Amino acid sequence: MKKSIYIFLLTIFLYSCKSLQKPTIVTSKQVAQKTGSYTFTEKTGLEKPSKPTKKEIKAIEKAKQKAAQDSIEQSKIKVVVEEETPQDFTPTFEVSDYIKQQILNVAAESLGSPYRGGGSTPAGFDCSGFVTYTLNQFDITLPRNSAEMAQIGKRILKKDAKPGDLIFFKTNGSYISHVGIVTENTDGVIKFIHSSTSSGVVYSSTSESYYARTFVGVNRILE
């Protein structure tokens, strides 16, 4: 009897061991999850962003460089305004001596053009129309009338006038009404090119009594 019980218990033990050693066959992700052999974490939308492409990096660097350059240009403008013009904004145009000479050459091309009130083309100029037309060829924009032009740049002594400076006159009462472009200065005697009411675009000089009498001053707008 005892022997039979012993055999029975031994049989149960061996069967149990065999069952424990039997591998679990995983046939799907669901089965793997149930058995604990697979786990996952649901995405939350905060995944690490992908690296930018070379094209994107180049565009970012270009934008940074432009922003830095814009900041430098704005700083330059601020310095010019504070140092050169303690009053309202006054533009100063930085050009080489070569460009100044080219401005005078372009002005000379208009010699002989007739005077025309309100004119601003070689078909006919008034004084300020001639000056604005000439400088516009070099992307330099000025006010349209001589009185407003006299408010820009910086006033200099007559003896210090240089080619490219603007020269102003009061030819019509007590206010500035005429402007020309300085071409030469010999010991304070200034030669300039302008559009006169009587002769159109010509050269004149402050040695002439009319212009000596009506002379107001010289402004430098080109540095």
PDB file of C-alpha atoms in Angstrom:
ATOM      1  CA  MET A   1       0.000   0.000   0.000  1.00  0.00           C
ATOM      2  CA  LYS A   2       2.747   2.429   0.937  1.00  0.00           C
ATOM      3  CA  LYS A   3       4.601   1.508  -2.234  1.00  0.00           C
ATOM      4  CA  SER A   4       1.543   2.348  -4.338  1.00  0.00           C
ATOM      5  CA  ILE A   5       1.186   5.771  -2.687  1.00  0.00           C
ATOM      6  CA  TYR A   6       4.880   6.474  -3.254  1.00  0.00           C
ATOM      7  CA  ILE A   7       4.627   5.622  -6.948  1.00  0.00           C
ATOM      8  CA  PHE A   8       1.531   7.838  -7.301  1.00  0.00           C
ATOM      9  CA  LEU A   9       3.207  10.835  -5.686  1.00  0.00           C
ATOM     10  CA  LEU A  10       6.347  10.369  -7.802  1.00  0.00           C
ATOM     11  CA  THR A  11       4.252  10.268 -10.958  1.00  0.00           C
ATOM     12  CA  ILE A  12       2.512  13.553 -10.053  1.00  0.00           C
ATOM     13  CA  PHE A  13       5.863  15.251  -9.308  1.00  0.00           C
ATOM     14  CA  LEU A  14       7.437  14.213 -12.602  1.00  0.00           C
ATOM     15  CA  TYR A  15       4.407  15.405 -14.568  1.00  0.00           C
ATOM     16  CA  SER A  16       4.465  18.779 -12.846  1.00  0.00           C
ATOM     17  CA  CYS A  17       8.154  19.322 -13.652  1.00  0.00           C
ATOM     18  CA  LYS A  18       7.536  18.496 -17.278  1.00  0.00           C
ATOM     19  CA  SER A  19       4.724  21.052 -17.434  1.00  0.00           C
ATOM     20  CA  LEU A  20       6.930  23.776 -15.951  1.00  0.00           C
ATOM     21  CA  GLN A  21       9.657  23.178 -18.516  1.00  0.00           C
ATOM     22  CA  LYS A  22       7.309  23.458 -21.489  1.00  0.00           C
ATOM     23  CA  PRO A  23       8.078  26.734 -23.396  1.00  0.00           C
ATOM     24  CA  THR A  24       5.345  29.235 -24.151  1.00  0.00           C
ATOM     25  CA  ILE A  25       4.901  29.801 -27.867  1.00  0.00           C
ATOM     26  CA  VAL A  26       4.285  33.553 -28.657  1.00  0.00           C
ATOM     27  CA  THR A  27       2.037  33.908 -31.657  1.00  0.00           C
ATOM     28  CA  SER A  28       1.153  37.623 -31.470  1.00  0.00           C
ATOM     29  CA  LYS A  29       1.953  40.916 -29.700  1.00  0.00           C
ATOM     30  CA  GLN A  30      -1.219  40.491 -27.624  1.00  0.00           C
ATOM     31  CA  VAL A  31      -0.011  37.083 -26.377  1.00  0.00           C
ATOM     32  CA  ALA A  32       3.422  38.515 -25.626  1.00  0.00           C
ATOM     33  CA  GLN A  33       1.863  41.297 -23.588  1.00  0.00           C
ATOM     34  CA  LYS A  34      -0.179  38.819 -21.591  1.00  0.00           C
ATOM     35  CA  THR A  35       2.868  36.695 -20.805  1.00  0.00           C
ATOM     36  CA  GLY A  36       4.948  39.712 -19.849  1.00  0.00           C
ATOM     37  CA  SER A  37       7.566  39.126 -22.544  1.00  0.00           C
ATOM     38  CA  TYR A  38       6.735  42.436 -24.359  1.00  0.00           C
ATOM     39  CA  THR A  39       6.007  45.900 -23.056  1.00  0.00           C
ATOM     40  CA  PHE A  40       5.692  49.285 -24.732  1.00  0.00           C
ATOM     41  CA  THR A  41       5.169  52.927 -23.775  1.00  0.00           C
ATOM     42  CA  GLU A  42       2.519  54.898 -25.619  1.00  0.00           C
ATOM     43  CA  LYS A  43       3.822  57.988 -27.486  1.00  0.00           C
ATOM     44  CA  THR A  44       2.802  61.281 -25.953  1.00  0.00           C
ATOM     45  CA  GLY A  45       3.683  63.693 -28.779  1.00  0.00           C
ATOM     46  CA  LEU A  46       6.850  64.853 -26.985  1.00  0.00           C
ATOM     47  CA  GLU A  47       9.216  62.699 -28.978  1.00  0.00           C
ATOM     48  CA  LYS A  48      12.702  64.075 -29.703  1.00  0.00           C
ATOM     49  CA  PRO A  49      12.580  66.161 -32.901  1.00  0.00           C
ATOM     50  CA  SER A  50      14.444  64.991 -35.951  1.00  0.00           C
ATOM     51  CA  LYS A  51      17.750  66.672 -36.862  1.00  0.00           C
ATOM     52  CA  PRO A  52      17.469  69.579 -39.375  1.00  0.00           C
ATOM     53  CA  THR A  53      18.670  68.979 -42.908  1.00  0.00           C
ATOM     54  CA  LYS A  54      21.710  70.738 -44.374  1.00  0.00           C
ATOM     55  CA  LYS A  55      19.376  73.005 -46.338  1.00  0.00           C
ATOM     56  CA  GLU A  56      17.478  73.953 -43.176  1.00  0.00           C
ATOM     57  CA  ILE A  57      20.742  74.618 -41.285  1.00  0.00           C
ATOM     58  CA  LYS A  58      21.960  76.849 -44.132  1.00  0.00           C
ATOM     59  CA  ALA A  59      18.673  78.806 -44.119  1.00  0.00           C
ATOM     60  CA  ILE A  60      18.887  79.290 -40.339  1.00  0.00           C
ATOM     61  CA  GLU A  61      22.483  80.548 -40.555  1.00  0.00           C
ATOM     62  CA  LYS A  62      21.561  82.923 -43.377  1.00  0.00           C
ATOM     63  CA  ALA A  63      18.678  84.341 -41.327  1.00  0.00           C
ATOM     64  CA  LYS A  64      20.996  84.844 -38.336  1.00  0.00           C
ATOM     65  CA  GLN A  65      23.576  86.630 -40.495  1.00  0.00           C
ATOM     66  CA  LYS A  66      20.925  88.931 -41.983  1.00  0.00           C
ATOM     67  CA  ALA A  67      19.580  89.787 -38.535  1.00  0.00           C
ATOM     68  CA  ALA A  68      23.103  90.583 -37.329  1.00  0.00           C
ATOM     69  CA  GLN A  69      23.812  92.743 -40.387  1.00  0.00           C
ATOM     70  CA  ASP A  70      20.510  94.610 -39.959  1.00  0.00           C
ATOM     71  CA  SER A  71      21.440  95.294 -36.358  1.00  0.00           C
ATOM     72  CA  ILE A  72      24.839  96.687 -37.431  1.00  0.00           C
ATOM     73  CA  GLU A  73      23.263  98.929 -40.079  1.00  0.00           C
ATOM     74  CA  GLN A  74      20.730 100.265 -37.589  1.00  0.00           C
ATOM     75  CA  SER A  75      23.583 101.039 -35.194  1.00  0.00           C
ATOM     76  CA  LYS A  76      25.422 102.967 -37.916  1.00  0.00           C
ATOM     77  CA  ILE A  77      22.325 105.029 -38.671  1.00  0.00           C
ATOM     78  CA  LYS A  78      21.892 105.848 -34.993  1.00  0.00           C
ATOM     79  CA  VAL A  79      25.511 107.031 -34.714  1.00  0.00           C
ATOM     80  CA  VAL A  80      25.184 109.265 -37.792  1.00  0.00           C
ATOM     81  CA  VAL A  81      22.001 110.848 -36.456  1.00  0.00           C
ATOM     82  CA  GLU A  82      23.454 111.505 -32.996  1.00  0.00           C
ATOM     83  CA  GLU A  83      26.885 112.733 -34.109  1.00  0.00           C
ATOM     84  CA  GLU A  84      26.100 114.631 -37.304  1.00  0.00           C
ATOM     85  CA  THR A  85      22.631 115.982 -36.698  1.00  0.00           C
ATOM     86  CA  PRO A  86      21.548 116.872 -33.167  1.00  0.00           C
ATOM     87  CA  GLN A  87      18.311 118.227 -34.686  1.00  0.00           C
ATOM     88  CA  ASP A  88      15.881 116.135 -36.735  1.00  0.00           C
ATOM     89  CA  PHE A  89      17.021 113.347 -39.039  1.00  0.00           C
ATOM     90  CA  THR A  90      19.492 114.465 -41.683  1.00  0.00           C
ATOM     91  CA  PRO A  91      20.765 111.936 -44.234  1.00  0.00           C
ATOM     92  CA  THR A  92      24.461 111.759 -45.055  1.00  0.00           C
ATOM     93  CA  PHE A  93      25.554 109.741 -48.068  1.00  0.00           C
ATOM     94  CA  GLU A  94      28.954 108.036 -48.010  1.00  0.00           C
ATOM     95  CA  VAL A  95      30.497 107.877 -51.483  1.00  0.00           C
ATOM     96  CA  SER A  96      34.018 107.634 -52.870  1.00  0.00           C
ATOM     97  CA  ASP A  97      35.833 110.485 -54.609  1.00  0.00           C
ATOM     98  CA  TYR A  98      35.370 108.514 -57.822  1.00  0.00           C
ATOM     99  CA  ILE A  99      31.572 108.575 -57.430  1.00  0.00           C
ATOM    100  CA  LYS A 100      31.673 112.292 -56.664  1.00  0.00           C
ATOM    101  CA  GLN A 101      33.478 112.849 -59.965  1.00  0.00           C
ATOM    102  CA  GLN A 102      30.951 110.698 -61.788  1.00  0.00           C
ATOM    103  CA  ILE A 103      28.157 112.823 -60.291  1.00  0.00           C
ATOM    104  CA  LEU A 104      29.793 115.921 -61.753  1.00  0.00           C
ATOM    105  CA  ASN A 105      30.177 114.146 -65.114  1.00  0.00           C
ATOM    106  CA  VAL A 106      26.483 113.253 -65.188  1.00  0.00           C
ATOM    107  CA  ALA A 107      25.586 116.824 -64.247  1.00  0.00           C
ATOM    108  CA  ALA A 108      27.707 118.091 -67.149  1.00  0.00           C
ATOM    109  CA  GLU A 109      25.797 115.876 -69.576  1.00  0.00           C
ATOM    110  CA  SER A 110      22.755 118.083 -68.942  1.00  0.00           C
ATOM    111  CA  LEU A 111      24.533 121.315 -69.967  1.00  0.00           C
ATOM    112  CA  GLY A 112      22.316 123.247 -72.356  1.00  0.00           C
ATOM    113  CA  SER A 113      19.068 121.680 -71.146  1.00  0.00           C
ATOM    114  CA  PRO A 114      16.414 124.442 -70.969  1.00  0.00           C
ATOM    115  CA  TYR A 115      14.887 125.829 -67.803  1.00  0.00           C
ATOM    116  CA  ARG A 116      11.343 124.656 -67.071  1.00  0.00           C
ATOM    117  CA  GLY A 117       9.437 125.370 -63.874  1.00  0.00           C
ATOM    118  CA  GLY A 118       8.729 122.072 -62.101  1.00  0.00           C
ATOM    119  CA  GLY A 119      10.878 120.207 -64.636  1.00  0.00           C
ATOM    120  CA  SER A 120      13.041 117.278 -63.564  1.00  0.00           C
ATOM    121  CA  THR A 121      14.193 115.701 -66.856  1.00  0.00           C
ATOM    122  CA  PRO A 122      16.702 116.685 -69.547  1.00  0.00           C
ATOM    123  CA  ALA A 123      13.751 118.025 -71.536  1.00  0.00           C
ATOM    124  CA  GLY A 124      13.629 120.857 -69.000  1.00  0.00           C
ATOM    125  CA  PHE A 125      14.792 121.458 -65.396  1.00  0.00           C
ATOM    126  CA  ASP A 126      14.156 123.879 -62.608  1.00  0.00           C
ATOM    127  CA  CYS A 127      17.061 124.267 -60.149  1.00  0.00           C
ATOM    128  CA  SER A 128      16.029 121.597 -57.634  1.00  0.00           C
ATOM    129  CA  GLY A 129      14.760 119.301 -60.385  1.00  0.00           C
ATOM    130  CA  PHE A 130      18.231 119.338 -61.931  1.00  0.00           C
ATOM    131  CA  VAL A 131      19.947 118.493 -58.629  1.00  0.00           C
ATOM    132  CA  THR A 132      17.534 115.703 -57.699  1.00  0.00           C
ATOM    133  CA  TYR A 133      17.697 114.212 -61.212  1.00  0.00           C
ATOM    134  CA  THR A 134      21.504 114.160 -61.163  1.00  0.00           C
ATOM    135  CA  LEU A 135      21.837 112.542 -57.745  1.00  0.00           C
ATOM    136  CA  ASN A 136      19.004 110.108 -58.376  1.00  0.00           C
ATOM    137  CA  GLN A 137      21.222 108.491 -61.016  1.00  0.00           C
ATOM    138  CA  PHE A 138      23.328 107.297 -58.071  1.00  0.00           C
ATOM    139  CA  ASP A 139      20.400 106.256 -55.855  1.00  0.00           C
ATOM    140  CA  ILE A 140      20.746 109.377 -53.719  1.00  0.00           C
ATOM    141  CA  THR A 141      17.316 110.791 -52.917  1.00  0.00           C
ATOM    142  CA  LEU A 142      16.871 114.412 -51.883  1.00  0.00           C
ATOM    143  CA  PRO A 143      13.894 116.653 -51.096  1.00  0.00           C
ATOM    144  CA  ARG A 144      12.314 118.197 -54.184  1.00  0.00           C
ATOM    145  CA  ASN A 145      12.749 121.902 -53.381  1.00  0.00           C
ATOM    146  CA  SER A 146      15.835 123.964 -52.569  1.00  0.00           C
ATOM    147  CA  ALA A 147      14.591 125.225 -49.177  1.00  0.00           C
ATOM    148  CA  GLU A 148      14.166 121.652 -47.918  1.00  0.00           C
ATOM    149  CA  MET A 149      17.514 120.603 -49.404  1.00  0.00           C
ATOM    150  CA  ALA A 150      19.150 123.318 -47.319  1.00  0.00           C
ATOM    151  CA  GLN A 151      17.966 121.471 -44.187  1.00  0.00           C
ATOM    152  CA  ILE A 152      19.974 118.294 -44.871  1.00  0.00           C
ATOM    153  CA  GLY A 153      23.677 117.502 -44.642  1.00  0.00           C
ATOM    154  CA  LYS A 154      25.878 119.849 -42.638  1.00  0.00           C
ATOM    155  CA  ARG A 155      26.651 123.513 -43.234  1.00  0.00           C
ATOM    156  CA  ILE A 156      30.322 124.206 -43.978  1.00  0.00           C
ATOM    157  CA  LEU A 157      32.401 127.336 -44.469  1.00  0.00           C
ATOM    158  CA  LYS A 158      32.565 128.774 -47.965  1.00  0.00           C
ATOM    159  CA  LYS A 159      36.331 128.336 -48.098  1.00  0.00           C
ATOM    160  CA  ASP A 160      35.940 124.602 -47.312  1.00  0.00           C
ATOM    161  CA  ALA A 161      33.474 123.848 -50.131  1.00  0.00           C
ATOM    162  CA  LYS A 162      34.352 120.800 -52.252  1.00  0.00           C
ATOM    163  CA  PRO A 163      33.041 119.331 -55.522  1.00  0.00           C
ATOM    164  CA  GLY A 164      29.719 117.580 -54.892  1.00  0.00           C
ATOM    165  CA  ASP A 165      28.592 119.962 -52.136  1.00  0.00           C
ATOM    166  CA  LEU A 166      25.321 121.859 -52.593  1.00  0.00           C
ATOM    167  CA  ILE A 167      25.343 125.648 -52.809  1.00  0.00           C
ATOM    168  CA  PHE A 168      22.283 127.774 -51.936  1.00  0.00           C
ATOM    169  CA  PHE A 169      21.033 131.241 -52.801  1.00  0.00           C
ATOM    170  CA  LYS A 170      18.198 133.609 -51.919  1.00  0.00           C
ATOM    171  CA  THR A 171      17.222 134.779 -55.388  1.00  0.00           C
ATOM    172  CA  ASN A 172      13.602 135.484 -54.596  1.00  0.00           C
ATOM    173  CA  GLY A 173      13.260 137.474 -51.396  1.00  0.00           C
ATOM    174  CA  SER A 174      14.254 136.393 -47.915  1.00  0.00           C
ATOM    175  CA  TYR A 175      14.060 132.606 -48.307  1.00  0.00           C
ATOM    176  CA  ILE A 176      16.277 130.038 -50.048  1.00  0.00           C
ATOM    177  CA  SER A 177      15.010 129.621 -53.587  1.00  0.00           C
ATOM    178  CA  HIS A 178      17.944 128.366 -55.656  1.00  0.00           C
ATOM    179  CA  VAL A 179      20.440 125.482 -55.498  1.00  0.00           C
ATOM    180  CA  GLY A 180      23.382 124.220 -57.512  1.00  0.00           C
ATOM    181  CA  ILE A 181      26.177 121.619 -57.309  1.00  0.00           C
ATOM    182  CA  VAL A 182      29.711 122.792 -56.495  1.00  0.00           C
ATOM    183  CA  THR A 183      32.282 121.799 -59.133  1.00  0.00           C
ATOM    184  CA  GLU A 184      35.356 123.803 -58.031  1.00  0.00           C
ATOM    185  CA  ASN A 185      36.583 126.013 -55.208  1.00  0.00           C
ATOM    186  CA  THR A 186      39.535 128.340 -55.763  1.00  0.00           C
ATOM    187  CA  ASP A 187      40.395 130.377 -52.676  1.00  0.00           C
ATOM    188  CA  GLY A 188      36.745 130.704 -51.704  1.00  0.00           C
ATOM    189  CA  VAL A 189      35.530 131.491 -55.217  1.00  0.00           C
ATOM    190  CA  ILE A 190      33.055 128.709 -55.965  1.00  0.00           C
ATOM    191  CA  LYS A 191      32.165 127.428 -59.404  1.00  0.00           C
ATOM    192  CA  PHE A 192      28.913 125.495 -59.623  1.00  0.00           C
ATOM    193  CA  ILE A 193      26.550 123.896 -62.130  1.00  0.00           C
ATOM    194  CA  HIS A 194      22.846 124.664 -61.951  1.00  0.00           C
ATOM    195  CA  SER A 195      19.687 125.323 -63.946  1.00  0.00           C
ATOM    196  CA  SER A 196      19.207 129.101 -64.211  1.00  0.00           C
ATOM    197  CA  THR A 197      15.926 130.695 -65.245  1.00  0.00           C
ATOM    198  CA  SER A 198      17.636 132.645 -68.027  1.00  0.00           C
ATOM    199  CA  SER A 199      20.030 130.116 -69.562  1.00  0.00           C
ATOM    200  CA  GLY A 200      19.031 126.623 -68.416  1.00  0.00           C
ATOM    201  CA  VAL A 201      21.799 124.301 -67.210  1.00  0.00           C
ATOM    202  CA  VAL A 202      25.096 126.238 -67.102  1.00  0.00           C
ATOM    203  CA  TYR A 203      28.211 126.793 -65.020  1.00  0.00           C
ATOM    204  CA  SER A 204      28.282 129.918 -62.855  1.00  0.00           C
ATOM    205  CA  SER A 205      30.530 131.358 -60.132  1.00  0.00           C
ATOM    206  CA  THR A 206      30.225 133.264 -56.887  1.00  0.00           C
ATOM    207  CA  SER A 207      32.563 135.823 -58.483  1.00  0.00           C
ATOM    208  CA  GLU A 208      29.539 137.008 -60.455  1.00  0.00           C
ATOM    209  CA  SER A 209      27.926 139.919 -58.627  1.00  0.00           C
ATOM    210  CA  TYR A 210      24.404 138.418 -58.739  1.00  0.00           C
ATOM    211  CA  TYR A 211      25.446 135.162 -57.069  1.00  0.00           C
ATOM    212  CA  ALA A 212      27.874 136.903 -54.690  1.00  0.00           C
ATOM    213  CA  ARG A 213      24.989 139.056 -53.496  1.00  0.00           C
ATOM    214  CA  THR A 214      22.425 136.265 -53.119  1.00  0.00           C
ATOM    215  CA  PHE A 215      24.775 133.585 -51.731  1.00  0.00           C
ATOM    216  CA  VAL A 216      23.524 131.860 -48.539  1.00  0.00           C
ATOM    217  CA  GLY A 217      25.779 128.921 -47.801  1.00  0.00           C
ATOM    218  CA  VAL A 218      27.121 125.487 -48.693  1.00  0.00           C
ATOM    219  CA  ASN A 219      25.929 122.128 -47.371  1.00  0.00           C
ATOM    220  CA  ARG A 220      27.844 118.873 -47.529  1.00  0.00           C
ATOM    221  CA  ILE A 221      25.680 115.817 -48.125  1.00  0.00           C
ATOM    222  CA  LEU A 222      28.367 113.527 -49.577  1.00  0.00           C
ATOM    223  CA  GLU A 223      31.046 112.218 -47.224  1.00  0.00           C
TER     224      GLU A 223
END
